[in-house]
CSV table of C-alpha atoms and ligand atoms in Angstrom, one decimal:
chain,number,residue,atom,x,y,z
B,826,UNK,CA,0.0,0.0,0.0
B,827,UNK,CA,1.4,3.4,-1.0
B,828,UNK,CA,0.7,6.5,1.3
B,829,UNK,CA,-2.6,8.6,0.9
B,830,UNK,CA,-1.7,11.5,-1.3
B,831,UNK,CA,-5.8,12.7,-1.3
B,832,UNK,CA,-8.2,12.0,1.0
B,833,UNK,CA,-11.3,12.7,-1.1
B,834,UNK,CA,-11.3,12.0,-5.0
B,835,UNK,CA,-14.2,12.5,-7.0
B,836,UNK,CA,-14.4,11.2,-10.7
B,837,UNK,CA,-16.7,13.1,-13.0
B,838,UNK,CA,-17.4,10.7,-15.8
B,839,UNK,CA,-16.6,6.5,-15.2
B,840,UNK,CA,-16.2,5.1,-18.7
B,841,UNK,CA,-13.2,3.8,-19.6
B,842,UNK,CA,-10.6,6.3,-18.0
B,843,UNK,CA,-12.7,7.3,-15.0
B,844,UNK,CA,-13.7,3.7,-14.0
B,845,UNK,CA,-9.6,2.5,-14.4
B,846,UNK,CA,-8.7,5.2,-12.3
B,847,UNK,CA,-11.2,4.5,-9.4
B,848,UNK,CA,-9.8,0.8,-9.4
B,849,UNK,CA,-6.2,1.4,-9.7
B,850,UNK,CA,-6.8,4.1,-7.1
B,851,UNK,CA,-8.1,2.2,-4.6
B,852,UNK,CA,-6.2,-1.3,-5.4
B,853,UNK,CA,-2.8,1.0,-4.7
B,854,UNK,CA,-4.5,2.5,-1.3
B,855,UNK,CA,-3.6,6.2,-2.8
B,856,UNK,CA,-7.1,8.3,-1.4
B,857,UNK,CA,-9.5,7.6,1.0
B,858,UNK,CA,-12.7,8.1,-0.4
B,859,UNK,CA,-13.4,7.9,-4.0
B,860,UNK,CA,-17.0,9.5,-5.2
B,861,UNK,CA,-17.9,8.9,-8.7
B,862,UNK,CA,-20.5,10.3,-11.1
B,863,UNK,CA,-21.8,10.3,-14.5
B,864,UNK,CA,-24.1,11.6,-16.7
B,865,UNK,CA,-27.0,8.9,-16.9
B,866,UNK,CA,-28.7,7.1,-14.0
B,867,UNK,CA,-28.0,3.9,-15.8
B,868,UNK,CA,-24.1,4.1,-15.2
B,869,UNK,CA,-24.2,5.9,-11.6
B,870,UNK,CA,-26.2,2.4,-11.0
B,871,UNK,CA,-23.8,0.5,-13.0
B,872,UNK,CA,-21.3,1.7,-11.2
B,873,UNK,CA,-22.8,1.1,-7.4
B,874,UNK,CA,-23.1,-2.6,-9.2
B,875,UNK,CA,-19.7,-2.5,-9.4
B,876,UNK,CA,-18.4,-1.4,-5.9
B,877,UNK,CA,-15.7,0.6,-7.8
B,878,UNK,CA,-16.5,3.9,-6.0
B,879,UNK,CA,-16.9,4.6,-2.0
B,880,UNK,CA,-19.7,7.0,-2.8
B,881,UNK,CA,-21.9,7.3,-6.1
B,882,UNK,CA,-23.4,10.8,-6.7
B,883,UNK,CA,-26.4,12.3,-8.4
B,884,UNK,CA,-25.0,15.5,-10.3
B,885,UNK,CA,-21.5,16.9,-10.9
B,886,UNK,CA,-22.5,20.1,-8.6
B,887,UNK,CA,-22.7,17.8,-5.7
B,888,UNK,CA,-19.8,15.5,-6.3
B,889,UNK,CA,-17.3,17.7,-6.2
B,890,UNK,CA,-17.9,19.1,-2.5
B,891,UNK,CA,-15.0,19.3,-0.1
B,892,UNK,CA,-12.9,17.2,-2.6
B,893,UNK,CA,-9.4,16.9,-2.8
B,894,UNK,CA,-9.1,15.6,-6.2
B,895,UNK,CA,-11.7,16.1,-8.9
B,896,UNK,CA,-10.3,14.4,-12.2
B,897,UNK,CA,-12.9,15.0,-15.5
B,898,UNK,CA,-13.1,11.8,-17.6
B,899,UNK,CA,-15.6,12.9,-20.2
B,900,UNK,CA,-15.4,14.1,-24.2
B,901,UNK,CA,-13.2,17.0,-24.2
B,902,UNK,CA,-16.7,18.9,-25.9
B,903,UNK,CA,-18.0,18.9,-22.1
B,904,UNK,CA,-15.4,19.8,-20.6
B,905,UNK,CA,-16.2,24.2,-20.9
B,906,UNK,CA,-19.9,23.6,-19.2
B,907,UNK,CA,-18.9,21.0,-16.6
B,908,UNK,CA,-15.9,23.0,-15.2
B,909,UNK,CA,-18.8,25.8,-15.2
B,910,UNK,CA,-20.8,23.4,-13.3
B,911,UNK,CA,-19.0,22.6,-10.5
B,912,UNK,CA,-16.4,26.0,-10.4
B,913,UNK,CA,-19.2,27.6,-7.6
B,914,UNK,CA,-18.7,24.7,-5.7
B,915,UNK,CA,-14.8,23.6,-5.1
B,916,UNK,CA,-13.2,24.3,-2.0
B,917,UNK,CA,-10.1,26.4,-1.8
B,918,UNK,CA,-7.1,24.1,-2.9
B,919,UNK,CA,-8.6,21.7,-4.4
B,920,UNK,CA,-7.1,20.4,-7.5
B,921,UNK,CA,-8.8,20.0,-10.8
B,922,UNK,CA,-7.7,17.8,-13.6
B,923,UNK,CA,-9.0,15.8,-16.2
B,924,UNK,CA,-7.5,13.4,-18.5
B,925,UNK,CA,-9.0,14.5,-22.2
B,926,UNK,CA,-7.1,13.6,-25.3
B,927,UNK,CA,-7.1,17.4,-26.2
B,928,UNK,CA,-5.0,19.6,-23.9
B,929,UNK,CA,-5.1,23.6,-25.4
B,930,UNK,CA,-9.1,23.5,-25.9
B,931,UNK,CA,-9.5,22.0,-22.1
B,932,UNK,CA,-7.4,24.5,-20.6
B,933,UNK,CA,-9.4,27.5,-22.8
B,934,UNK,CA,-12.6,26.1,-22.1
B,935,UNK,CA,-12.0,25.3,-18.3
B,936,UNK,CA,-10.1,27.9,-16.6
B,937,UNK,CA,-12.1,30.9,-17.1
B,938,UNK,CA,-14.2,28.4,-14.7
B,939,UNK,CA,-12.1,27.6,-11.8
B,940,UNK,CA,-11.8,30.5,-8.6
B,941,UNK,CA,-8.7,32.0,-7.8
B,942,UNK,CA,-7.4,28.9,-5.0
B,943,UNK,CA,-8.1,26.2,-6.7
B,944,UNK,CA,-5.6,24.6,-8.7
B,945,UNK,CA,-5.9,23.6,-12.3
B,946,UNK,CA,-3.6,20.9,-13.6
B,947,UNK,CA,-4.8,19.2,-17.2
B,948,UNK,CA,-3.6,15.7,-17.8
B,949,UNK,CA,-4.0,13.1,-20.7
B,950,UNK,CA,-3.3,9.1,-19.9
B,951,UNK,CA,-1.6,7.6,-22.7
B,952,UNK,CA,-3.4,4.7,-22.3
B,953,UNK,CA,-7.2,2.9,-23.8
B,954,UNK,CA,-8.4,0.4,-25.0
B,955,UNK,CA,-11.2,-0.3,-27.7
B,956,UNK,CA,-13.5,-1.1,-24.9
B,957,UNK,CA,-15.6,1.6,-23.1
B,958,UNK,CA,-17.9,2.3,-19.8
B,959,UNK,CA,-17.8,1.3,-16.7
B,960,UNK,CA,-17.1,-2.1,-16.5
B,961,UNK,CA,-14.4,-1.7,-19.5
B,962,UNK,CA,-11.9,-0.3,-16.7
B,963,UNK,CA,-9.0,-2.0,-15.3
B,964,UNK,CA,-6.5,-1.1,-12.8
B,965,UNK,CA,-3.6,-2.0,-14.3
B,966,UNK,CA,-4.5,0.2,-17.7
B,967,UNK,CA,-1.8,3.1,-16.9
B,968,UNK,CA,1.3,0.9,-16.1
B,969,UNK,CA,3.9,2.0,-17.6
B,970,UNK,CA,2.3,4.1,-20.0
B,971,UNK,CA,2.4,7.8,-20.0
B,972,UNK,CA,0.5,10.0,-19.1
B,973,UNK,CA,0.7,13.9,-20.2
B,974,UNK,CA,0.7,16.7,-17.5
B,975,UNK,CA,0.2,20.3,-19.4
B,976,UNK,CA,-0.1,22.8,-16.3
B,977,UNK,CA,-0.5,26.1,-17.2
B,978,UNK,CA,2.4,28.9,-17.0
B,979,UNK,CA,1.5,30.1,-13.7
B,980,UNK,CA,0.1,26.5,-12.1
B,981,UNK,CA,1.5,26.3,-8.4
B,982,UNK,CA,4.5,23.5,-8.5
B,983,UNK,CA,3.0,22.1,-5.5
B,984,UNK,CA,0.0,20.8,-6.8
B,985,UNK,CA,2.0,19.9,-10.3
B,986,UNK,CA,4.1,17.5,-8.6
B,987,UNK,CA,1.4,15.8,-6.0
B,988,UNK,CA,-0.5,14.7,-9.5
B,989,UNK,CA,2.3,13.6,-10.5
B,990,UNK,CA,2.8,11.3,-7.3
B,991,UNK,CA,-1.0,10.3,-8.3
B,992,UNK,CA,-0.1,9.4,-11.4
B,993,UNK,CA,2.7,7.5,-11.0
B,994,UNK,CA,1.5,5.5,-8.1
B,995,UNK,CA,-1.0,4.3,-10.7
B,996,UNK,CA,2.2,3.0,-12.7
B,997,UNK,CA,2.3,5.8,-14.7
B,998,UNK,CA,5.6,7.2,-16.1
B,999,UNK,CA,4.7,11.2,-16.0
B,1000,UNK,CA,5.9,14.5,-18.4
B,1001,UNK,CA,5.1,17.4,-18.1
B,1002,UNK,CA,5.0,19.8,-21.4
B,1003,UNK,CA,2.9,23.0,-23.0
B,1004,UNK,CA,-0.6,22.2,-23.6
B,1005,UNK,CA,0.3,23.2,-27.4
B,1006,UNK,CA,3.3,21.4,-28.0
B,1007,UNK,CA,1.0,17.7,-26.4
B,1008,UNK,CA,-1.6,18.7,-29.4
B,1009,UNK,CA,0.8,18.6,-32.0
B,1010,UNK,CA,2.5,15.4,-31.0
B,1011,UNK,CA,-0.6,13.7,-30.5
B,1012,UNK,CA,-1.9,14.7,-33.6
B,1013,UNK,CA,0.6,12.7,-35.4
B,1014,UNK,CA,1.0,10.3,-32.8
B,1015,UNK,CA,-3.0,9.6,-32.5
B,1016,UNK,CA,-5.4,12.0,-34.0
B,1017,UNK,CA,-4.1,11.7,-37.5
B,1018,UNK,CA,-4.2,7.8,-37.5
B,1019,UNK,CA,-7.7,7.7,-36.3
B,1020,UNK,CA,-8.7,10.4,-39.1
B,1021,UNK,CA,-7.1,7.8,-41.9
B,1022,UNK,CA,-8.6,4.8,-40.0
B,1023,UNK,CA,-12.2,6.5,-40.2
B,1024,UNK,CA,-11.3,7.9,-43.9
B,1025,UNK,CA,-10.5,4.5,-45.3
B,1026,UNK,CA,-13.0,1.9,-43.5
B,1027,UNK,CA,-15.2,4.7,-45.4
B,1028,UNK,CA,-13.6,4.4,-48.6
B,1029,UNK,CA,-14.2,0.6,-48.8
B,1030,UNK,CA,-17.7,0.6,-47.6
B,1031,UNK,CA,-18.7,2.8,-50.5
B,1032,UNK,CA,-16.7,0.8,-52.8
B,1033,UNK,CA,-19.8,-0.9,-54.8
B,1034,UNK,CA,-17.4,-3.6,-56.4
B,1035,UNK,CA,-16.0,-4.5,-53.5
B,1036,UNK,CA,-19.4,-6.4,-51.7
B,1037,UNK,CA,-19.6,-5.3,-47.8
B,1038,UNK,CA,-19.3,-9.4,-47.7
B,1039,UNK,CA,-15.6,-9.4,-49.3
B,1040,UNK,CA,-14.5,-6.5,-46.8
B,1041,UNK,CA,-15.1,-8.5,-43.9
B,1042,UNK,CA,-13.9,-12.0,-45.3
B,1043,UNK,CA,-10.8,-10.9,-46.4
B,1044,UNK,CA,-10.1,-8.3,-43.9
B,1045,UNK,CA,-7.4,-10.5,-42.2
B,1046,UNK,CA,-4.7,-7.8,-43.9
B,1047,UNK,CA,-4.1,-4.3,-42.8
B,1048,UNK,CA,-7.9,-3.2,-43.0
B,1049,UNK,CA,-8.5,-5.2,-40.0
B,1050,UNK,CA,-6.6,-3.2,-38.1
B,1051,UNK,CA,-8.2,0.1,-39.3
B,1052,UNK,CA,-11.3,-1.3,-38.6
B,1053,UNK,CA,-10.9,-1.5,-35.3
B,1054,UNK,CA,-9.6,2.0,-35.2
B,1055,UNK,CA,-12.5,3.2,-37.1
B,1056,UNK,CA,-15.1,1.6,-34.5
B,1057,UNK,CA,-13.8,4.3,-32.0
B,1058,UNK,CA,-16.6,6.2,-30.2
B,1059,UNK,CA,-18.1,8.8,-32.5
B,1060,UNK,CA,-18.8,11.6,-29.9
B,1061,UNK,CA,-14.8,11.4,-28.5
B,1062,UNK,CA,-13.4,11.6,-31.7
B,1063,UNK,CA,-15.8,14.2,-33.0
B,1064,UNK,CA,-14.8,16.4,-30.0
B,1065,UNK,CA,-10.9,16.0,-30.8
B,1066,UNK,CA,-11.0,16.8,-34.7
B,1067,UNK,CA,-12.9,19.6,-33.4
B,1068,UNK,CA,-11.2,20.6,-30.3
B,1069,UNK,CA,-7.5,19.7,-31.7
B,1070,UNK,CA,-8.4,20.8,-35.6
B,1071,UNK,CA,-5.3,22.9,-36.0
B,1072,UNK,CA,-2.6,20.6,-35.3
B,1073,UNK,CA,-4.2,18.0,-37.3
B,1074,UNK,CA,-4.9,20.4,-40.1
B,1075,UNK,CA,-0.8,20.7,-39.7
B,1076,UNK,CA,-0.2,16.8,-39.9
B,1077,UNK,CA,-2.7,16.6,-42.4
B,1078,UNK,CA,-1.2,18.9,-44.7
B,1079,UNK,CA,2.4,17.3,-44.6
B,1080,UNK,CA,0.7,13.8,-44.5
B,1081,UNK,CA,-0.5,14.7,-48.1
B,1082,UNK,CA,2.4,15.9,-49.0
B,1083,UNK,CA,4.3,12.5,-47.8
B,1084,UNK,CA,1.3,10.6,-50.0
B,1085,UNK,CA,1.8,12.7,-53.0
B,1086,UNK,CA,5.5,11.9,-53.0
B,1087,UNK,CA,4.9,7.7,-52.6
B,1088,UNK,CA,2.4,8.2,-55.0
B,1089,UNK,CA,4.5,10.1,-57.9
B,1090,UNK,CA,7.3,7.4,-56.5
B,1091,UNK,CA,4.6,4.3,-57.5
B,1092,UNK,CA,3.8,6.0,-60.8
B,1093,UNK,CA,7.4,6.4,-62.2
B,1094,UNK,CA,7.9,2.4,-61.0
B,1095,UNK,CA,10.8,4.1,-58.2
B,1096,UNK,CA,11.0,0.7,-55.9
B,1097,UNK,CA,14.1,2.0,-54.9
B,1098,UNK,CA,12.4,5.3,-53.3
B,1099,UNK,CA,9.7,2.9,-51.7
B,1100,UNK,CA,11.9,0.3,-50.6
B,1101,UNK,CA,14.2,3.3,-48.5
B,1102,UNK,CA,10.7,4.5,-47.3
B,1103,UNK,CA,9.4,1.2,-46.1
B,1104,UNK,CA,12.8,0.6,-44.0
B,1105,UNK,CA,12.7,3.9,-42.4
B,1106,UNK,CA,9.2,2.8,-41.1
B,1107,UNK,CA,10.1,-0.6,-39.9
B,1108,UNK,CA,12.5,1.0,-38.0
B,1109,UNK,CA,10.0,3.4,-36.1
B,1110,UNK,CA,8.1,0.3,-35.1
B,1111,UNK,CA,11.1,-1.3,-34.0
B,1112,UNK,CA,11.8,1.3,-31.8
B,1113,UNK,CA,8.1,1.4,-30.8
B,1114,UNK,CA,9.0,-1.7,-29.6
B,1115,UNK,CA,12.0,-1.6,-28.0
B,1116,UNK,CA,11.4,1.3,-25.5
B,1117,UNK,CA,8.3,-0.8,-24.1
B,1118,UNK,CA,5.3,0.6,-25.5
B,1119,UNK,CA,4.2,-2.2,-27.9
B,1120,UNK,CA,4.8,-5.7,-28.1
B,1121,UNK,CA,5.9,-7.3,-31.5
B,1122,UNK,CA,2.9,-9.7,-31.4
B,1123,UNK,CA,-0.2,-8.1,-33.0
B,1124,UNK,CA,-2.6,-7.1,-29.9
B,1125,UNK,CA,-5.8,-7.8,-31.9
B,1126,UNK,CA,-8.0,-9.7,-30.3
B,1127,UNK,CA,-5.9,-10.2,-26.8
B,1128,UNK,CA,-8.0,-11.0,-23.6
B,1129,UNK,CA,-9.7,-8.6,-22.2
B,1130,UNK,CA,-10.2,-8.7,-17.9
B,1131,UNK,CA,-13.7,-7.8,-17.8
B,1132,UNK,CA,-15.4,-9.1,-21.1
B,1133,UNK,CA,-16.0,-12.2,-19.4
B,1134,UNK,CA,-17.5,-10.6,-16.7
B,1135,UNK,CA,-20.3,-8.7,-18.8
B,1136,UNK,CA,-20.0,-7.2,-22.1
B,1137,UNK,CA,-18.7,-3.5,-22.6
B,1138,UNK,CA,-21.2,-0.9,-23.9
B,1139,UNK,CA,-19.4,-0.1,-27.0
B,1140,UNK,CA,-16.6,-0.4,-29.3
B,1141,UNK,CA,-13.5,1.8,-28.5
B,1142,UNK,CA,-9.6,2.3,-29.8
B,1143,UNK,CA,-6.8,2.7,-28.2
B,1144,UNK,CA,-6.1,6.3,-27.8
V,1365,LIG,P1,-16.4,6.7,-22.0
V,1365,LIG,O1,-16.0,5.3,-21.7
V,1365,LIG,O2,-17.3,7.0,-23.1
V,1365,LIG,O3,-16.9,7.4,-20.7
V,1365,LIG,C1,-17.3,8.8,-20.7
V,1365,LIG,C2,-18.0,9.0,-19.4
V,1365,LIG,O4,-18.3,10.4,-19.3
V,1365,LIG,C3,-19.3,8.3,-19.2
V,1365,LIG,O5,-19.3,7.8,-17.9
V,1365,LIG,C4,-20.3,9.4,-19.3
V,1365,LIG,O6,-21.5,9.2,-18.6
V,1365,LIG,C5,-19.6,10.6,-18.8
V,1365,LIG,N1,-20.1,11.9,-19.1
V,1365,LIG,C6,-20.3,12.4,-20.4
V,1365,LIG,N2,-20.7,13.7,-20.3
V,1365,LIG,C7,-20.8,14.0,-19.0
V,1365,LIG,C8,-21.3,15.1,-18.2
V,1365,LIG,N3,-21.6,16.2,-18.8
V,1365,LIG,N4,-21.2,15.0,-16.9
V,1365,LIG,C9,-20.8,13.9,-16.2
V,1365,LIG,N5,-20.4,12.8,-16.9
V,1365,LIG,C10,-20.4,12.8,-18.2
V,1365,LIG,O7,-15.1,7.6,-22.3
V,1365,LIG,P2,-13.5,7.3,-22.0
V,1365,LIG,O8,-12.9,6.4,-22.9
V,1365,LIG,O9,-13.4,7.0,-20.5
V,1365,LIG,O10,-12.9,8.8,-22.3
V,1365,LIG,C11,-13.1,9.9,-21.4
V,1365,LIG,C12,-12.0,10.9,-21.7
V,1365,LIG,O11,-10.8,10.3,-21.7
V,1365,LIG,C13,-12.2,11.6,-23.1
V,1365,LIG,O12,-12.0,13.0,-23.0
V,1365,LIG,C14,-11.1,11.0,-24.0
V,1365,LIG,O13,-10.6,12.0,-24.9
V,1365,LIG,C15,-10.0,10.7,-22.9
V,1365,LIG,N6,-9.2,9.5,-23.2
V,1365,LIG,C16,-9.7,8.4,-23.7
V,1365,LIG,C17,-8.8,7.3,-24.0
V,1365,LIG,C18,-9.4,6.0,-24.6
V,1365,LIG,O14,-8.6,5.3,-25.2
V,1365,LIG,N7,-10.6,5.8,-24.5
V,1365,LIG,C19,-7.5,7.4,-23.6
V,1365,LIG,C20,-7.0,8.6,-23.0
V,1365,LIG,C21,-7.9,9.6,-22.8
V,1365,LIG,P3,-22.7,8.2,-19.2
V,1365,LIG,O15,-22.1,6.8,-19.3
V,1365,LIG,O16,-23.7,8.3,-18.2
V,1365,LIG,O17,-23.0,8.8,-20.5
C-alpha cells in the first residue's frame, strides 16, 4: 500500500478512463474516499453494481464538495460547461484535472471556470483500449504508460508534482509539457491515425465492387486493423477533430504531402524510393517496440479482464 496522497477523489465521468482510475486508485490505497458520477442514471447504478467507488453521486454540482481531487473523464466537448458546473462549488485548494485527449481546448474552455485557490492541472493518460464504460476499466490500464501533464504557466508547482505522485502510483511514467506542443505530438501520434482509420473503413464501404461481404472475409490484412480503429466512439473523436483541428490540419497537410510523393514514387515504377521509405518505417516500429510501448505480437483480439464478466457498452480504440 502506497501513502494517501488525497483523502477525497471524486471522478466526473466512469467510462473507460474514470472507471480504471477508481480501481487502480483504490487497489494501490492512494485516497481515502473515492466518489464517482456520470451523466446517466443507468451508469451511476452501473457503477454502485460495481463497488468501484466509495460514494456514487447524483450530479456533478454535488460531487465535487470538499474534494481533494476532482479528475474529469468525459469528451473533451464537455469539458467548458462542466468545469462551469461545478467551479461555484470547489473548495479552496482543491485540485482540478481531467484526462481529455485534447490539452489547449480543455485549458481554454475550463479555466475561465475555476476560482482563484483552486488549482488547475490538465492531464491526458496515454493509455485505452477499444472497450468503453464502466465495466471496461482495469487497474492495471496506466502501467507504464504515460501520461501527459500540461499545467499552465503560472500553475502552483506544489500541486503539479502531487499529481504527478497520483499518477505515478497508478504506474504511470509522468511529463510534463505545454498544452500546445501535447496537441501537436498527439496529432501525429493519434489523431491523425484515427482520421485515416475513419477515412478509409469509409472508402471501402462505398466501394460498390467490392461487396460489404468481401470487406469482412478478407479483412485478415491491414484493413483489420483500421477497422478496429475506425469503431472508435463517434462523440470522443468528434470532440478531438474539433477541439484539436489545428494541429491536425498541420499533420494533415504534410501527410498529403508525404502521399503525394509515394504516390508520384509508384507512378514512375521508383522501388528504390519505396523500398528506402518502407525501412525507415520498420525501423519506427522497431523502436516502438523496443522502449516498451508495444509488443511485437499483434494485440488484436488479446483477452480482455472484464469481457467475461459482462460485455462493454461499445466499441473503443486505443487512444
Ligand atoms: P467513455 O468510456 O465513453 O466514458 C465517458 C464518461 O463520461 C461516461 O461515464 C459518461 O456518462 C460521462 N459523461 C459524459 N458527459 C458527462 C457530463 N456532462 N457530466 C458527467 N459525466 C459525463 O469515455 P472514456 O474512454 O473514458 O474517455 C473519457 C475521456 O478520456 C475523453 O476525454 C477522452 O478523450 C479521454 N481519453 C480516452 C482514452 C481512450 O482510449 N478511450 C485514452 C486517453 C484519454 P454516461 O455513461 O452516463 O453517458
Amino acid at each position: 500500500m502506497s501513502e494517501i496522497l488525497f483523502n477525497r477523489l471524486v471522478l466526473i465521468g466512469m467510462g473507460l478512463i474514470g472507471s480504471s482510475i477508481a480501481r487502480a486508485a483504490r487497489k494501490q490505497g492512494v485516497v481515502k474516499t473515492i466518489v464517482a458520477t456520470a451523466r446517466t442514471l443507468q451508469t451511476r447504478q452501473r457503477v454502485q453494481e460495481l463497488g468501484i467507488a466509495d460514494e456514487v453521486v447524483g450530479s456533478n454540482a454535488a460531487a465535487v464538495k470538499g474534494a481533494d481531487l476532482v479528475i474529469v473523464c468525459i469528451p473533451v466537448g464537455q469539458s467548458g460547461p462542466v468545469a462551469k458546473e461545478i467551479g461555484p462549488h470547489l473548495k479552496p485548494g482543491a485540485l482540478v484535472s481531467d484526462v481529455g485527449s485534447v490539452k489547449g481546448a480543455v485549458l481554454r474552455d475550463m479555466a475561465p471556470h475555476l476560482p482563484a485557490g483552486v488549482h488547475f492541472v490538465p492531464g491526458h493518460p496515454v493509455a485505452g483500449t477499444e472497450y468503453s464504460g464502466p465495466d471496461a476499466g482495469f487497474a492495471e490500464l496506466f502501467v507504464n504508460r504515460w501520461c501527459i501533464l500540461t499545467p499552465p504557466e503560472n500553475a502552483d508547482t506544489g500541486a503539479v508534482e502531487r499529481l504527478a505522485a497520483f499518477w505515478g502510483a497508478l504506474g504511470a511514467n509522468v511529463e510534463s509539457m505545454p498544452a500546445d506542443h501535447h496537441d501537436l505530438v498527439l496529432g501525429i501520434t493519434s489523431h491523425l491515425p484515427h482520421l485515416i482509420a475513419y477515412t478509409i473503413v469509409g472508402t471501402a464501404d462505398e466501394l460498390s465492387e467490392v461487396t460489404r461481404s468481401e470487406v469482412l472475409k478478407f479483412s485478415a490484412g491491414g484493413f483489420r486493423d483500421f477497422t478496429r480503429i475506425a469503431s472508435s466512439d463517434p462523440t470522443m473523436w468528434r470532440d478531438i477533430f474539433i477541439a484539436n483541428k489545428d494541429a491536425v490540419l498541420e499533420m494533415l497537410g504534410r501527410f498529403n504531402e508525404d502521399l503525394s510523393s509515394l504516390t508520384r514514387a509508384m507512378r514512375s515504377g521508383d522501388g528504390q524510393a519505396l523500398f528506402d521509405h518502407f525501412t525507415r518505417t520498420r525501423a519506427i516500429r522497431q523502436g516502438i517496440v523496443e522502449i516498451g510501448q508495444d509488443s511485437a505480437g499483434p494485440d488484436f483480439g488479446r483477452p480482455h479482464p472484464h469481457l467475461a464478466e459482462a460485455p462493454a457498452k461499445k466499441i473503443r480504440t486505443t487512444d
